[in-house]
Coordinates of N, CA and C in Angstrom, one line a residue:
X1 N 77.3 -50.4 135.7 CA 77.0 -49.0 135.6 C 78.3 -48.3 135.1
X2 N 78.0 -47.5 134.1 CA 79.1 -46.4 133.4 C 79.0 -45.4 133.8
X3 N 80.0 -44.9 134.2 CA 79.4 -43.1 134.5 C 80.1 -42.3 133.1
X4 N 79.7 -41.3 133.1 CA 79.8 -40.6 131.9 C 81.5 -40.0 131.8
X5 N 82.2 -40.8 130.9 CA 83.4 -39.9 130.6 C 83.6 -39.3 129.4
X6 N 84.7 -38.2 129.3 CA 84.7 -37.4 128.4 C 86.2 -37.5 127.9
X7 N 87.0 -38.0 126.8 CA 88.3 -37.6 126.3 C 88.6 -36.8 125.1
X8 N 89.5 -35.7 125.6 CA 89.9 -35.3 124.7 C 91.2 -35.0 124.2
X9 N 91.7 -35.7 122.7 CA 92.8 -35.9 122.4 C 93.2 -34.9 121.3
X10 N 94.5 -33.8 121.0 CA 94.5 -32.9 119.6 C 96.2 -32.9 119.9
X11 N 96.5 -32.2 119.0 CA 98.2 -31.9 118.9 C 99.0 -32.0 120.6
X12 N 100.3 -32.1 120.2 CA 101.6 -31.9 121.3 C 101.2 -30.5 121.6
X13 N 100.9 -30.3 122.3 CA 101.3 -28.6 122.9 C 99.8 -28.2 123.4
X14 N 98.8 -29.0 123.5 CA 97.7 -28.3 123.9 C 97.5 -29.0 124.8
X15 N 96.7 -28.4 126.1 CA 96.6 -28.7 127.5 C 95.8 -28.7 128.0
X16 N 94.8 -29.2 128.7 CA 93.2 -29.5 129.0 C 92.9 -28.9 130.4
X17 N 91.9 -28.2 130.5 CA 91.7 -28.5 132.5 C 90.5 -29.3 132.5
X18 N 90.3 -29.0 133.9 CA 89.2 -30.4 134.5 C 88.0 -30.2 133.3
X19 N 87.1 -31.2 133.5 CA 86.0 -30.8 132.4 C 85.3 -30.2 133.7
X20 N 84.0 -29.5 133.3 CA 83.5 -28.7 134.0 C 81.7 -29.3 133.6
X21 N 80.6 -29.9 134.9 CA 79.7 -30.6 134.3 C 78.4 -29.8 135.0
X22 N 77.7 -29.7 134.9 CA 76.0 -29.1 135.5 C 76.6 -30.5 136.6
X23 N 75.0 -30.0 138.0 CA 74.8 -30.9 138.8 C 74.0 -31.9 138.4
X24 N 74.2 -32.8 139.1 CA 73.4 -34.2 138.7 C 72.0 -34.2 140.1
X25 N 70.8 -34.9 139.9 CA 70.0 -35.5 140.6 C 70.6 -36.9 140.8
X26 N 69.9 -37.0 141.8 CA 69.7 -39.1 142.7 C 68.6 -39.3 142.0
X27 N 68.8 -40.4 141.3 CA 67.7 -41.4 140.6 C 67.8 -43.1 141.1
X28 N 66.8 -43.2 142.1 CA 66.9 -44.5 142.8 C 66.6 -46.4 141.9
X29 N 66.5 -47.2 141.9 CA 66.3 -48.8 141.3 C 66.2 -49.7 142.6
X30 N 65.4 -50.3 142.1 CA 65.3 -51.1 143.1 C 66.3 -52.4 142.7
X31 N 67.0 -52.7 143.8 CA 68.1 -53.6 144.1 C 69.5 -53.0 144.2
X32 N 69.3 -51.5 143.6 CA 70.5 -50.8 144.0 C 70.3 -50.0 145.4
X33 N 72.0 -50.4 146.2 CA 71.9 -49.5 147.8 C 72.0 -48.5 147.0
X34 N 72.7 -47.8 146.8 CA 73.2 -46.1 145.9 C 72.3 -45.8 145.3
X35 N 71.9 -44.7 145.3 CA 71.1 -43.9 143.7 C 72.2 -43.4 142.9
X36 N 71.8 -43.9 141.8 CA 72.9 -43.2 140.9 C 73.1 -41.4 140.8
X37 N 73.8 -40.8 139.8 CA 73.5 -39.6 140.1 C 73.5 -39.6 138.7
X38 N 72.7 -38.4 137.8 CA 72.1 -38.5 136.8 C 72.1 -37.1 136.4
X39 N 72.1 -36.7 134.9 CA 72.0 -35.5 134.3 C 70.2 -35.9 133.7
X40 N 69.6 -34.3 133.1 CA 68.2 -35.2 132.5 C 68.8 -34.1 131.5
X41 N 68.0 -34.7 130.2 CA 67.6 -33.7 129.3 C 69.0 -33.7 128.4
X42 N 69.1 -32.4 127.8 CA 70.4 -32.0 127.1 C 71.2 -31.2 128.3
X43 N 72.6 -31.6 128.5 CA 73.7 -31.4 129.2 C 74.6 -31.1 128.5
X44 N 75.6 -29.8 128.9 CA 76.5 -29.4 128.5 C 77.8 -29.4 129.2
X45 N 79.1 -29.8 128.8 CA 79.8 -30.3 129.3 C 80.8 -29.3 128.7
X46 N 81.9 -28.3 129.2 CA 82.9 -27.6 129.2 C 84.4 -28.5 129.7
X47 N 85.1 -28.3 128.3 CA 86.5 -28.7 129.0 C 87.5 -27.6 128.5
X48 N 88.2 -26.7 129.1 CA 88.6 -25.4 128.5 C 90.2 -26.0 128.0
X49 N 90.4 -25.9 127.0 CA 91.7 -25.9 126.5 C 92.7 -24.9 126.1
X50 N 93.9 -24.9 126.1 CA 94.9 -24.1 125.4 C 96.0 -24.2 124.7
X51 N 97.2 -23.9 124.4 CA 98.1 -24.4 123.8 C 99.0 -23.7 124.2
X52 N 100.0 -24.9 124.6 CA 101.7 -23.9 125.4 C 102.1 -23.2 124.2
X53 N 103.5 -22.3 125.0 CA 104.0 -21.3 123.8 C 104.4 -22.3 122.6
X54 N 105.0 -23.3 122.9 CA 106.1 -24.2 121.6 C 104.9 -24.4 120.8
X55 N 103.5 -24.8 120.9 CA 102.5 -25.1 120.1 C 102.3 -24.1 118.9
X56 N 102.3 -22.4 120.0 CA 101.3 -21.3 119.8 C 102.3 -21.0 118.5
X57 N 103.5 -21.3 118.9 CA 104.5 -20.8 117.5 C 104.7 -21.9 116.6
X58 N 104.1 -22.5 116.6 CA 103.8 -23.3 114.8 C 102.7 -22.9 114.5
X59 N 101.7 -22.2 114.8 CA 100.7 -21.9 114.2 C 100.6 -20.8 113.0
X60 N 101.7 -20.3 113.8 CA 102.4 -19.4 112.3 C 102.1 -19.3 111.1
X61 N 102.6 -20.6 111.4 CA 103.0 -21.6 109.4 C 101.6 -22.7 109.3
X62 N 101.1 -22.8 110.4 CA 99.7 -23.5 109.9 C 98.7 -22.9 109.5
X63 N 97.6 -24.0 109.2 CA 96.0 -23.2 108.9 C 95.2 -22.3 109.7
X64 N 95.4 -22.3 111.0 CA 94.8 -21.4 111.8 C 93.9 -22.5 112.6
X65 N 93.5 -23.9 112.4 CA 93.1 -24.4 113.2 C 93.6 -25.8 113.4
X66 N 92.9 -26.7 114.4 CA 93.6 -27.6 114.8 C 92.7 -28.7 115.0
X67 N 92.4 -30.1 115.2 CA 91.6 -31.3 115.0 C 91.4 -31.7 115.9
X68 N 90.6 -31.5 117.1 CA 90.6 -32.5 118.3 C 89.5 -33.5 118.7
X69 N 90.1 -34.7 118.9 CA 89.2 -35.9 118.6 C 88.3 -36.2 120.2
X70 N 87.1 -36.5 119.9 CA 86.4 -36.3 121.5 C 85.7 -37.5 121.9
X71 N 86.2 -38.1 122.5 CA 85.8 -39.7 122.9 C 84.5 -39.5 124.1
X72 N 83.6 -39.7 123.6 CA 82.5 -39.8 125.1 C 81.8 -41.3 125.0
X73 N 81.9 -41.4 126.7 CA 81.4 -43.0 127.1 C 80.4 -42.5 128.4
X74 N 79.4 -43.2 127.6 CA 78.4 -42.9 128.4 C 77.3 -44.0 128.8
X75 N 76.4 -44.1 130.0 CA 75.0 -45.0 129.5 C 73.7 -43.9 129.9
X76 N 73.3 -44.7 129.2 CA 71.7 -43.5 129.1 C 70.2 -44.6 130.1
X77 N 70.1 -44.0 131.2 CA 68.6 -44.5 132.0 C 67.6 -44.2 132.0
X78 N 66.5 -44.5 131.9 CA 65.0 -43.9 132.2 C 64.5 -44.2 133.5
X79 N 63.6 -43.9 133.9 CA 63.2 -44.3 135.3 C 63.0 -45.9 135.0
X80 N 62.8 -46.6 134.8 CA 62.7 -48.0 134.7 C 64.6 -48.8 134.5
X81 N 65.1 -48.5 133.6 CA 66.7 -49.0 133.6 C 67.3 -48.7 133.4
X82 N 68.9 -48.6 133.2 CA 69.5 -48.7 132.2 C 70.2 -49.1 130.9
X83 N 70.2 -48.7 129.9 CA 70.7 -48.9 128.6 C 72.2 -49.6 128.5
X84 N 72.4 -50.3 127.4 CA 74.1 -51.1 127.2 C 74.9 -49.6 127.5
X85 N 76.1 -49.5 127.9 CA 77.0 -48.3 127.4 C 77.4 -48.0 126.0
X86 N 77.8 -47.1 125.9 CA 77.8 -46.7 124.4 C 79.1 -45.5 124.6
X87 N 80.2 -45.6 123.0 CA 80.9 -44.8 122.9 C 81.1 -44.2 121.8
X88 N 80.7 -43.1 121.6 CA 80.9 -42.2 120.5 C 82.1 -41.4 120.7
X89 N 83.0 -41.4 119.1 CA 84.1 -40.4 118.9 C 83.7 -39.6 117.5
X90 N 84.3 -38.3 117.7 CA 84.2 -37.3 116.4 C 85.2 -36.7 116.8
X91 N 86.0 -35.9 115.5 CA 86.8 -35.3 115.2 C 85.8 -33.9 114.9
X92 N 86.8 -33.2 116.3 CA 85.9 -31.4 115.5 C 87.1 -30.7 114.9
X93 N 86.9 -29.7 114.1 CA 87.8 -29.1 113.9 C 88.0 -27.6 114.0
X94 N 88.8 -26.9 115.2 CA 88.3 -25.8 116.3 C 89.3 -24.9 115.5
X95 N 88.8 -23.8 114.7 CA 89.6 -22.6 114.8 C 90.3 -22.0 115.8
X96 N 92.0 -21.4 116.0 CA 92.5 -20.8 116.6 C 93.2 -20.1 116.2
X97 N 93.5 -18.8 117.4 CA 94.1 -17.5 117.0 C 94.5 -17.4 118.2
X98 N 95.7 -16.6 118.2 CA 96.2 -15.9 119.1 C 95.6 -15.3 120.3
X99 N 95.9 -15.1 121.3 CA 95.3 -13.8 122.4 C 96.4 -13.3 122.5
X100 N 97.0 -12.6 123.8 CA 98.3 -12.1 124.3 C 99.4 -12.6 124.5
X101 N 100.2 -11.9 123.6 CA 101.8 -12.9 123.9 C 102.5 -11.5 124.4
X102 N 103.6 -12.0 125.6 CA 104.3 -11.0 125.7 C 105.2 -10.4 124.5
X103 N 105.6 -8.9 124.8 CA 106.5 -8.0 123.7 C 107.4 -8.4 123.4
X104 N 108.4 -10.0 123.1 CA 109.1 -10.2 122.9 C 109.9 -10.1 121.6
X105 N 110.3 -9.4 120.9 CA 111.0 -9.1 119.4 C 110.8 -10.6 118.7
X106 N 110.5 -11.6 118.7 CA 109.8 -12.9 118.2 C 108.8 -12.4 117.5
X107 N 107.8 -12.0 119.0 CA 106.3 -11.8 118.1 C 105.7 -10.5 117.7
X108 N 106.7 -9.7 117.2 CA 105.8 -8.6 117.1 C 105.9 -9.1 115.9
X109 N 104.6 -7.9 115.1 CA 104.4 -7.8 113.6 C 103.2 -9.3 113.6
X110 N 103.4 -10.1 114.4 CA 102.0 -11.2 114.6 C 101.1 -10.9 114.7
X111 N 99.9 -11.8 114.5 CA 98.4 -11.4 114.6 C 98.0 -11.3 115.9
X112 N 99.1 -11.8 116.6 CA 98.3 -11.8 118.6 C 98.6 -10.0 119.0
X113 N 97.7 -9.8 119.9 CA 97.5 -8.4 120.9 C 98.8 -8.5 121.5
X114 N 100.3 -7.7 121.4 CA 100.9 -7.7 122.0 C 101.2 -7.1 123.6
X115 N 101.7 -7.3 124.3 CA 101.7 -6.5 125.3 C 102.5 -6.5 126.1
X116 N 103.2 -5.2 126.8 CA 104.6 -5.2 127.8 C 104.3 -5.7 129.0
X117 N 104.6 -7.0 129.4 CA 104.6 -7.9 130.6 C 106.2 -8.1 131.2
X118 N 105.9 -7.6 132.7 CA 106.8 -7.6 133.0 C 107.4 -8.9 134.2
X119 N 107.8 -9.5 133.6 CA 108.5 -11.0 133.9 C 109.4 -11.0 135.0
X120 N 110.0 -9.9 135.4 CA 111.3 -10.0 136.0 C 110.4 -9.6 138.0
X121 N 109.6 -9.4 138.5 CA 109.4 -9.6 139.7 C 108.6 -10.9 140.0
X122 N 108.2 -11.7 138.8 CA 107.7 -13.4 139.1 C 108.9 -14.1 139.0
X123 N 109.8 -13.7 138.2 CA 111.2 -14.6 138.1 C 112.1 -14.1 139.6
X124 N 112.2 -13.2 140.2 CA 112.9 -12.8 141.3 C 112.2 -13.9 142.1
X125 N 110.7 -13.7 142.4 CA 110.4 -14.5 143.9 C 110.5 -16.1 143.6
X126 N 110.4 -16.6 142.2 CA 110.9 -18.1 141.9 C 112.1 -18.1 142.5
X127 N 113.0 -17.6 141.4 CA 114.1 -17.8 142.4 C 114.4 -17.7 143.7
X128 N 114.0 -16.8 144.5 CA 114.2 -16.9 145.9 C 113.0 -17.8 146.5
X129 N 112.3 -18.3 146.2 CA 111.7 -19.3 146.3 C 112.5 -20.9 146.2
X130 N 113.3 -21.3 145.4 CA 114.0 -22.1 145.0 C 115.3 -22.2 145.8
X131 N 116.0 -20.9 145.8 CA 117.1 -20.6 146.7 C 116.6 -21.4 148.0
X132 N 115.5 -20.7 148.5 CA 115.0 -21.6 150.0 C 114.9 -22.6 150.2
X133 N 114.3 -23.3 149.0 CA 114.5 -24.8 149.1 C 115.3 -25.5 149.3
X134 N 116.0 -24.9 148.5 CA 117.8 -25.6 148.5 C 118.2 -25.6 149.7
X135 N 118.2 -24.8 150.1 CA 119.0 -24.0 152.0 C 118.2 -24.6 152.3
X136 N 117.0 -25.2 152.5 CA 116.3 -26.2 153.5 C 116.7 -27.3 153.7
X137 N 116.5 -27.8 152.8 CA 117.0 -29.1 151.8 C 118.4 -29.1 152.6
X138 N 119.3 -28.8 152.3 CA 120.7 -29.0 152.3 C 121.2 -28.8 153.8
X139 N 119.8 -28.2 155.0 CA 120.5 -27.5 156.4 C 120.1 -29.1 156.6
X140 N 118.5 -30.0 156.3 CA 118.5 -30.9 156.7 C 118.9 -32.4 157.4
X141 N 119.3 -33.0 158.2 CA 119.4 -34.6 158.1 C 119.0 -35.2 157.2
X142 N 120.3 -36.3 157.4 CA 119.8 -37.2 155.7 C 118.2 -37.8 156.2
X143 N 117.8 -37.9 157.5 CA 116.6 -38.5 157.7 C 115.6 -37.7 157.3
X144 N 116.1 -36.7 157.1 CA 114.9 -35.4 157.2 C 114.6 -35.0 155.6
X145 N 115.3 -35.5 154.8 CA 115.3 -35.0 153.7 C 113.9 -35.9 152.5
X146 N 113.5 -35.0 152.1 CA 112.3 -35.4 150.7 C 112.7 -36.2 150.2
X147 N 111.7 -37.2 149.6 CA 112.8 -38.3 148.2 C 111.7 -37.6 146.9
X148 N 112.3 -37.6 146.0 CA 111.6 -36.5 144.7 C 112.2 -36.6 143.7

């Protein structure tokens, strides 16, 4: 039995989250303990991607989109069996644009919505976030300390 995976591969600098799937039904066989669990029909499968800043700034000088290859492995059942597994790949090719980048003298005059974000009270509690660590870390026994 195969269960349904999904890969997706495109440039350095773009980042994937979980895929995101509808619920499945239990579809029972005789000689299986388990019911499988099963999608019917047409299923749509969401995996939301983005692209870190180092990506977002080559896009500059590119075409505006980008090529990401999508590997699906799947097997397909009827109420009576299941089918061999099977793996299809395609290349889509996904237009991109900008959203919000901070006001940084970089990006203005760009096609992204700029906007005044202000950075400096996430960067204070990091740091004193980090500061803590350290002074924990360091009040420690060597027995007491994290390995990392």
């Amino acid at each position: 039995m195969v269960a349904t995976n999904i890969d997706v591969a495109g440039p350095d600098g773009v980042r994937y989250e979980a895929m995101e799937s509808p619920p499945t039904r239990p579809i029972t066989f005789p000689g299986l303990v388990q019911p499988l669990q099963v999608w019917d029909g047409t299923v749509d499968f969401v995996i939301p991607f983005f692209a870190n800043s180092e990506f977002a700034r080559s896009l500059y000088s590119d075409s505006g989109s980008i090529t990401l290859s999508v590997t699906v492995r799947y097997q397909a059942c009827d109420d009576e069996q299941c089918f061999l597994p099977r793996t299809h790949t395609i290349d889509l090719d996904v237009p991109v644009d900008f959203g919000v980048v901070p006001a940084f003298e970089a990006m203005k005059g760009r096609d992204a919505d700029v906007i005044d974000m202000d950075s400096m009270a996430h960067m204070t509690r990091l740091f004193e976030r980090k500061a803590a660590e350290q002074h924990r870390d360091s009040s420690s026994t060597p027995t007491d300390r994290r390995s990392g």
